[in-house]
PDB file of C-alpha atoms in Angstrom:
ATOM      1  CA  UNK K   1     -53.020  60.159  55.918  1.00  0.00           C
ATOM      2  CA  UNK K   2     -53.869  62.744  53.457  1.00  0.00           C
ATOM      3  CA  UNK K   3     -53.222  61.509  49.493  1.00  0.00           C
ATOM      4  CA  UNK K   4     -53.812  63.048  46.320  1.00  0.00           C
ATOM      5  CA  UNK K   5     -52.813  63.499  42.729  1.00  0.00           C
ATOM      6  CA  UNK K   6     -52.273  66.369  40.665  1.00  0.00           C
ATOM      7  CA  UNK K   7     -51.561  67.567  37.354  1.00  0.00           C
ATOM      8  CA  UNK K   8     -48.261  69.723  36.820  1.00  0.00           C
ATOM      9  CA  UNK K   9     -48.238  72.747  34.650  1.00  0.00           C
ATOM     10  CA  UNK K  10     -47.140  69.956  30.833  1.00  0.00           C
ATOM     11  CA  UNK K  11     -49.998  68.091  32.029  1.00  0.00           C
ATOM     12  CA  UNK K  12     -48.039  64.882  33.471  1.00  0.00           C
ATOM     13  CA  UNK K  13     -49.322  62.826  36.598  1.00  0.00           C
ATOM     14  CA  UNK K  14     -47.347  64.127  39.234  1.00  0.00           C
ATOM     15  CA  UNK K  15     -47.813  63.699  43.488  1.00  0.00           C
ATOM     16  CA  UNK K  16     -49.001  61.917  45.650  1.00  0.00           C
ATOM     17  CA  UNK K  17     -48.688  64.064  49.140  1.00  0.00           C
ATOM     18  CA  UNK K  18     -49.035  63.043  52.602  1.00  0.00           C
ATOM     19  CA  UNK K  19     -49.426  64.525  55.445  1.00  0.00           C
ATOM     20  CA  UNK K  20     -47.704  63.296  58.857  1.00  0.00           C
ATOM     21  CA  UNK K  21     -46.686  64.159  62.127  1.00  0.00           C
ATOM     22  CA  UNK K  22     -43.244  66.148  61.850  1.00  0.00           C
ATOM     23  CA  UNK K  23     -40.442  64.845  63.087  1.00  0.00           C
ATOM     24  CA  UNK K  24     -37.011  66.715  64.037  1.00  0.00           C
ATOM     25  CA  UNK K  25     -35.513  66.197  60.641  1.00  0.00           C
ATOM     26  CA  UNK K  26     -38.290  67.541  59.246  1.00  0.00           C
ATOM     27  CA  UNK K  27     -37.597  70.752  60.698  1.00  0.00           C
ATOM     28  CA  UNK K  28     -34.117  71.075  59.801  1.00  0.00           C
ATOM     29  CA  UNK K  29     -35.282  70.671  56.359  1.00  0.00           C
ATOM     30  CA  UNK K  30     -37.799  73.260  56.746  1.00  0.00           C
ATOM     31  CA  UNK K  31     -34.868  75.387  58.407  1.00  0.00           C
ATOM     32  CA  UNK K  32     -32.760  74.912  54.962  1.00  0.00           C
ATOM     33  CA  UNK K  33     -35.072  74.973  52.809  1.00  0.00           C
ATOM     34  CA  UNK K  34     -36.661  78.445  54.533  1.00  0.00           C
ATOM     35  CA  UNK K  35     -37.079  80.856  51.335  1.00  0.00           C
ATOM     36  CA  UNK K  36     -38.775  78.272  49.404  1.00  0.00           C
ATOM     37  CA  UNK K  37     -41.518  78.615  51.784  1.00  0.00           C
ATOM     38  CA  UNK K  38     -41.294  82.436  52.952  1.00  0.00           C
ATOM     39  CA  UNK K  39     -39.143  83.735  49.743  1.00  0.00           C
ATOM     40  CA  UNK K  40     -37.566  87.213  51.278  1.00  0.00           C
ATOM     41  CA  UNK K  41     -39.249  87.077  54.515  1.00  0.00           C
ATOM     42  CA  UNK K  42     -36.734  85.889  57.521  1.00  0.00           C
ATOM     43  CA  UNK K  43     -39.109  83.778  60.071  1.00  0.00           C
ATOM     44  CA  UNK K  44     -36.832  81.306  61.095  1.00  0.00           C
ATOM     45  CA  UNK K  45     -36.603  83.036  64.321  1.00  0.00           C
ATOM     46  CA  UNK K  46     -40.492  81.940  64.613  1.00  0.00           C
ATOM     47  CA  UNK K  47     -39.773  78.195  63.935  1.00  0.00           C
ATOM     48  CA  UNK K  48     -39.513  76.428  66.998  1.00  0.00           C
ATOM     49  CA  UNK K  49     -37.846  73.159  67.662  1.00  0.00           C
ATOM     50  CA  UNK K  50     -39.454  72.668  70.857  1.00  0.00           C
ATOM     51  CA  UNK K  51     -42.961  72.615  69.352  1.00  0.00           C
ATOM     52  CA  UNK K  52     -42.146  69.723  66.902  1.00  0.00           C
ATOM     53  CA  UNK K  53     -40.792  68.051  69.948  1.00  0.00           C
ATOM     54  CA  UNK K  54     -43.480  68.766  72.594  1.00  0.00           C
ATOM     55  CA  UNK K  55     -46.658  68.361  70.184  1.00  0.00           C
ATOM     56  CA  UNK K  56     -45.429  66.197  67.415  1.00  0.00           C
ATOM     57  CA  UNK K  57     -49.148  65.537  66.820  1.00  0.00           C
ATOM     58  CA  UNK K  58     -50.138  69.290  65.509  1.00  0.00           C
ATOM     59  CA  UNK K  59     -46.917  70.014  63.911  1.00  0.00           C
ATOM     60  CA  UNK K  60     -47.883  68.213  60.551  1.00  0.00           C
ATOM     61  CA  UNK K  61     -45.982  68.387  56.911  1.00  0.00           C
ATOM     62  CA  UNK K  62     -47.236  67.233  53.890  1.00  0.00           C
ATOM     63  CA  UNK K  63     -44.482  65.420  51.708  1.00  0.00           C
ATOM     64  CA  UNK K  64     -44.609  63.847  48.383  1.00  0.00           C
ATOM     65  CA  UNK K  65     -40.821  62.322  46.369  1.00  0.00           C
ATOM     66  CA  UNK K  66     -40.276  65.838  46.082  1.00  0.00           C
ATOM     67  CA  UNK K  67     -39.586  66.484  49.548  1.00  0.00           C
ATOM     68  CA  UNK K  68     -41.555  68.889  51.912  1.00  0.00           C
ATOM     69  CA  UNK K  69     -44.469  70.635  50.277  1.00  0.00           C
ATOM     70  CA  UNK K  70     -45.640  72.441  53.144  1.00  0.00           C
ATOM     71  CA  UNK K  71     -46.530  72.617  56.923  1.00  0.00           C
ATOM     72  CA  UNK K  72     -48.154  73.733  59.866  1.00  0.00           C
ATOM     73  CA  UNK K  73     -46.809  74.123  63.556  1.00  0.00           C
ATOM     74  CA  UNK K  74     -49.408  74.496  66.575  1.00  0.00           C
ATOM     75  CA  UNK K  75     -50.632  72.902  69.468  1.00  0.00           C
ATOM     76  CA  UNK K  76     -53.795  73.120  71.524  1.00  0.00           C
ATOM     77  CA  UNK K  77     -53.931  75.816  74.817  1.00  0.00           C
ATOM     78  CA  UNK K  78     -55.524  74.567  78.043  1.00  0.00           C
ATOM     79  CA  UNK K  79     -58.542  76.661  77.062  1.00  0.00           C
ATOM     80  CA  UNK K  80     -59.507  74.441  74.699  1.00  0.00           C
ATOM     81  CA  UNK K  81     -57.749  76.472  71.441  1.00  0.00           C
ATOM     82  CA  UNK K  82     -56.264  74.964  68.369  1.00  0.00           C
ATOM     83  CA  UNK K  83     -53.485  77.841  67.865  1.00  0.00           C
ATOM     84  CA  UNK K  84     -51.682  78.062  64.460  1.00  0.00           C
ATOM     85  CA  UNK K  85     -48.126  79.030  65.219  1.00  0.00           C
ATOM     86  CA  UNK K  86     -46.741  78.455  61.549  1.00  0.00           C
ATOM     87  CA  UNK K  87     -48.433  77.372  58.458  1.00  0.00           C
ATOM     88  CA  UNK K  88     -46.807  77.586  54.875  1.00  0.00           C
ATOM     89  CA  UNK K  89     -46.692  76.038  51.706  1.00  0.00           C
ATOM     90  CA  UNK K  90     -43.851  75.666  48.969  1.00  0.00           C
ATOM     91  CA  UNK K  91     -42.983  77.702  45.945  1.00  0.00           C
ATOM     92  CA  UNK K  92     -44.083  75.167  43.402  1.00  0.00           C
ATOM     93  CA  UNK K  93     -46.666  73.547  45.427  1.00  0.00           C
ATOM     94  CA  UNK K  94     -49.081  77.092  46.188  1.00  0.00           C
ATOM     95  CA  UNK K  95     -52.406  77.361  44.690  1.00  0.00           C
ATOM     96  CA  UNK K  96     -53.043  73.261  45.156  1.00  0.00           C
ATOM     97  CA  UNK K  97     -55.195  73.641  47.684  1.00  0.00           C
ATOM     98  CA  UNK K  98     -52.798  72.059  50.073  1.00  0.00           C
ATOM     99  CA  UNK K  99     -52.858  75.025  52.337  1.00  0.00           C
ATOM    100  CA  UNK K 100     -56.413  74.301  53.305  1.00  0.00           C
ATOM    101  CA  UNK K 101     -55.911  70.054  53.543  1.00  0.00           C
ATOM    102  CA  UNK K 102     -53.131  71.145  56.132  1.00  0.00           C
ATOM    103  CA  UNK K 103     -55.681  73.528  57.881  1.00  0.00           C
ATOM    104  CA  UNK K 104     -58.402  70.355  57.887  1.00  0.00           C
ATOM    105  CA  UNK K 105     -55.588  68.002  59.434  1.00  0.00           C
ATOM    106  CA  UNK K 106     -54.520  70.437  62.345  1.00  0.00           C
ATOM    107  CA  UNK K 107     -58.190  70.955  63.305  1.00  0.00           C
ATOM    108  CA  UNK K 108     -58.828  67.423  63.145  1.00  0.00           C
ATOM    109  CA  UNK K 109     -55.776  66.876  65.669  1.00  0.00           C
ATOM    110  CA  UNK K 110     -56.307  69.712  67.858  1.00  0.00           C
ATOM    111  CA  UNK K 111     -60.105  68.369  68.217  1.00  0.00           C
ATOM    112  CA  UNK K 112     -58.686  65.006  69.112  1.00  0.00           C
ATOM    113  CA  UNK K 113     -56.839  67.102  71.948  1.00  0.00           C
ATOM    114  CA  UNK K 114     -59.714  68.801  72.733  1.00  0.00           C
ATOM    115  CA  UNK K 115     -60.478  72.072  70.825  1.00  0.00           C
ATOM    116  CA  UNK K 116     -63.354  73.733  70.284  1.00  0.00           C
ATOM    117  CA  UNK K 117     -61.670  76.738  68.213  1.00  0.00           C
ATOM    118  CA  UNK K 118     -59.073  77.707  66.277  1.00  0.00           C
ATOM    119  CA  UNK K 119     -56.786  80.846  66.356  1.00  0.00           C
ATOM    120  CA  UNK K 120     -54.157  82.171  63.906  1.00  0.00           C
ATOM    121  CA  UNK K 121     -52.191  85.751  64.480  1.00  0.00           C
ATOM    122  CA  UNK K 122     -50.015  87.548  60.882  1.00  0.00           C
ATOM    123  CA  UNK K 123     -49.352  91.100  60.684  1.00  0.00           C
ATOM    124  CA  UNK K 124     -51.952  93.553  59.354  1.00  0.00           C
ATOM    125  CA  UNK K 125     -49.479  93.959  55.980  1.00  0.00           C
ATOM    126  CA  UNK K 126     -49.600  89.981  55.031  1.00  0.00           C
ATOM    127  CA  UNK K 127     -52.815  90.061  53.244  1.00  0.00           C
ATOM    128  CA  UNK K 128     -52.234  86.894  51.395  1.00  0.00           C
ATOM    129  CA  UNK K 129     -52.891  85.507  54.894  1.00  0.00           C
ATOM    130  CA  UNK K 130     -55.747  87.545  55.714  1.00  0.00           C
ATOM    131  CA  UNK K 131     -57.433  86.603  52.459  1.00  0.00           C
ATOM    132  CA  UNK K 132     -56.617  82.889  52.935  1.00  0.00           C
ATOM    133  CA  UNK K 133     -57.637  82.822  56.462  1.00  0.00           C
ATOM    134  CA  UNK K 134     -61.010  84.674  55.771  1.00  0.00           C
ATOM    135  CA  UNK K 135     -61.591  82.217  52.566  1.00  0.00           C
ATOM    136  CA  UNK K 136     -62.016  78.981  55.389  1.00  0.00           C
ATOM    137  CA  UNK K 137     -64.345  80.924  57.793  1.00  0.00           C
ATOM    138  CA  UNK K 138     -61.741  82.630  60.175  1.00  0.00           C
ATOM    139  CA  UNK K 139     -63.638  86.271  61.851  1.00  0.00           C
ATOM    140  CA  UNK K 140     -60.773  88.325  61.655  1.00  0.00           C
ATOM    141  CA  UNK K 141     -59.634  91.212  64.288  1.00  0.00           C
ATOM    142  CA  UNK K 142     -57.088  93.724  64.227  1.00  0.00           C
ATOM    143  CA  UNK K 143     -56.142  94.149  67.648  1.00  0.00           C
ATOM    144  CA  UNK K 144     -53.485  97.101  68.415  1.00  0.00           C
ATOM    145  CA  UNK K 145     -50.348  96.597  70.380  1.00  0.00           C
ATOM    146  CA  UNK K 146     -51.195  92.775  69.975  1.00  0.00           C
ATOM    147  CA  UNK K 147     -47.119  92.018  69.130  1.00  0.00           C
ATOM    148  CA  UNK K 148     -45.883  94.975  71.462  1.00  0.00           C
ATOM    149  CA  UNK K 149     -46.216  98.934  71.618  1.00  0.00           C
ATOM    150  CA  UNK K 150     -47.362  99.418  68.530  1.00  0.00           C
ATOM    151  CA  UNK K 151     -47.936  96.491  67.031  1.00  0.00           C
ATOM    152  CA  UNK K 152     -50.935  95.635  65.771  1.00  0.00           C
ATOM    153  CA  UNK K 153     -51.553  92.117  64.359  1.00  0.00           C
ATOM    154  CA  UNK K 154     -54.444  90.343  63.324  1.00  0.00           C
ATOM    155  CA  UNK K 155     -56.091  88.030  64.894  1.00  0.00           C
ATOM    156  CA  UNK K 156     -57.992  85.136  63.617  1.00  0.00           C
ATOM    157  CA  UNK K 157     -60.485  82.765  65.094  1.00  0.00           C
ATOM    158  CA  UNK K 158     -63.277  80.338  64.510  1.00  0.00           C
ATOM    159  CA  UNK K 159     -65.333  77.275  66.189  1.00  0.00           C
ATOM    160  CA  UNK K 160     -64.706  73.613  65.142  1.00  0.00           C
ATOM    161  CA  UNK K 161     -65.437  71.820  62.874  1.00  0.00           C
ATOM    162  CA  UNK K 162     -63.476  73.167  60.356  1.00  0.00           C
ATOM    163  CA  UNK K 163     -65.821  71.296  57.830  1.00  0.00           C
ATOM    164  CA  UNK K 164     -63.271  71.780  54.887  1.00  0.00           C
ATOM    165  CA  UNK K 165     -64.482  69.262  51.605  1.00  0.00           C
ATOM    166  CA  UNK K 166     -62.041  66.867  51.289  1.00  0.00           C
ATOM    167  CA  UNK K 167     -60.491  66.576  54.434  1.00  0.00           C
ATOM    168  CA  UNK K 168     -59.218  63.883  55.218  1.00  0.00           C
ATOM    169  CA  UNK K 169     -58.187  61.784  58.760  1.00  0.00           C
ATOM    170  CA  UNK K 170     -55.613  63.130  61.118  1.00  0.00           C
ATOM    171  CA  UNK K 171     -52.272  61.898  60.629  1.00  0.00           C
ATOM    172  CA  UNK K 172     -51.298  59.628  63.575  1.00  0.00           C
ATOM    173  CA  UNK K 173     -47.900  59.084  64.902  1.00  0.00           C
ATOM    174  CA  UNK K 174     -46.721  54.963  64.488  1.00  0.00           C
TER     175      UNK K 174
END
């Protein structure tokens, strides 16, 4: 369980955020509340119900009162791979540094399932990603046709330990 405080922008003692294993209502909210996390962008196609329901253990949000701050969705591959399907944070909740605590608690479930490396794919145009990915240690490739004739995405991967400062435990399921 991942917990921490933070100031808001008046200077008032604000969240305390946790992250957990997400559950199917979770996703619905993530569903509805879809442009607060990808603003113009249309990925709900990408968000999967069957990957909150198959690997509830790597498909972590972090919630405070507030509601959902952010998440990730992955699971690990048979070769030993902690894969990042989704990851995203909240309008009013980027620049935190919650992006990266939800980064530390996937590794540290996908290495309780196993991995030995992490992977991440975004298109070559979302360099917001490419910075952020880069910024915790990810080698990045672009790798043509990757999404389809024409297609190039890029590709992101790195051993474990993630070793992120201030990670915290992986959230377990009750």
């Amino acid at each position: 369980m991942a917990r921490r405080s933070r100031r808001s922008p008046a200077g008032i003692v604000a969240v305390c955020i946790r992250i957990a294993s997400a559950e199917v209502t979770d996703f619905h909210q993530v569903l509805t509340d879809h442009a607060r996390y990808w603003g113009e962008r249309d990925l709900r196609s990408l968000h999967l119900l069957a990957l909150v329901q198959e690997f509830s253990s790597t498909c972590l949000v972090a919630r405070d009162e507030d509601g959902i701050r952010g998440y990730v969705f992955g699971f690990v591959t048979p070769d030993s791979t902690g894969y990042v399907h989704l990851i995203a944070t909240r309008d009013d909740t980027r620049g935190t540094g919650l992006g990266r605590r939800l980064y530390a608690a996937f590794a540290e479930a996908a290495e309780l399932h196993g991995a030995r490396q992490l992977k991440a794919v975004t298109s070559v145009e979302n360099t917001g990603s490419i910075a952020f990915h880069r910024s915790l240690g990810f080698e990045t490739k672009i790798v043509d046709d990757y999404n389809g004739p024409g297609r190039a995405m890029a590709v992101f991967r790195r051993d474990l330990p993630l070793g992120l400062q201030g990670s915290h435990p992986a959230p377990r399921r009750p």
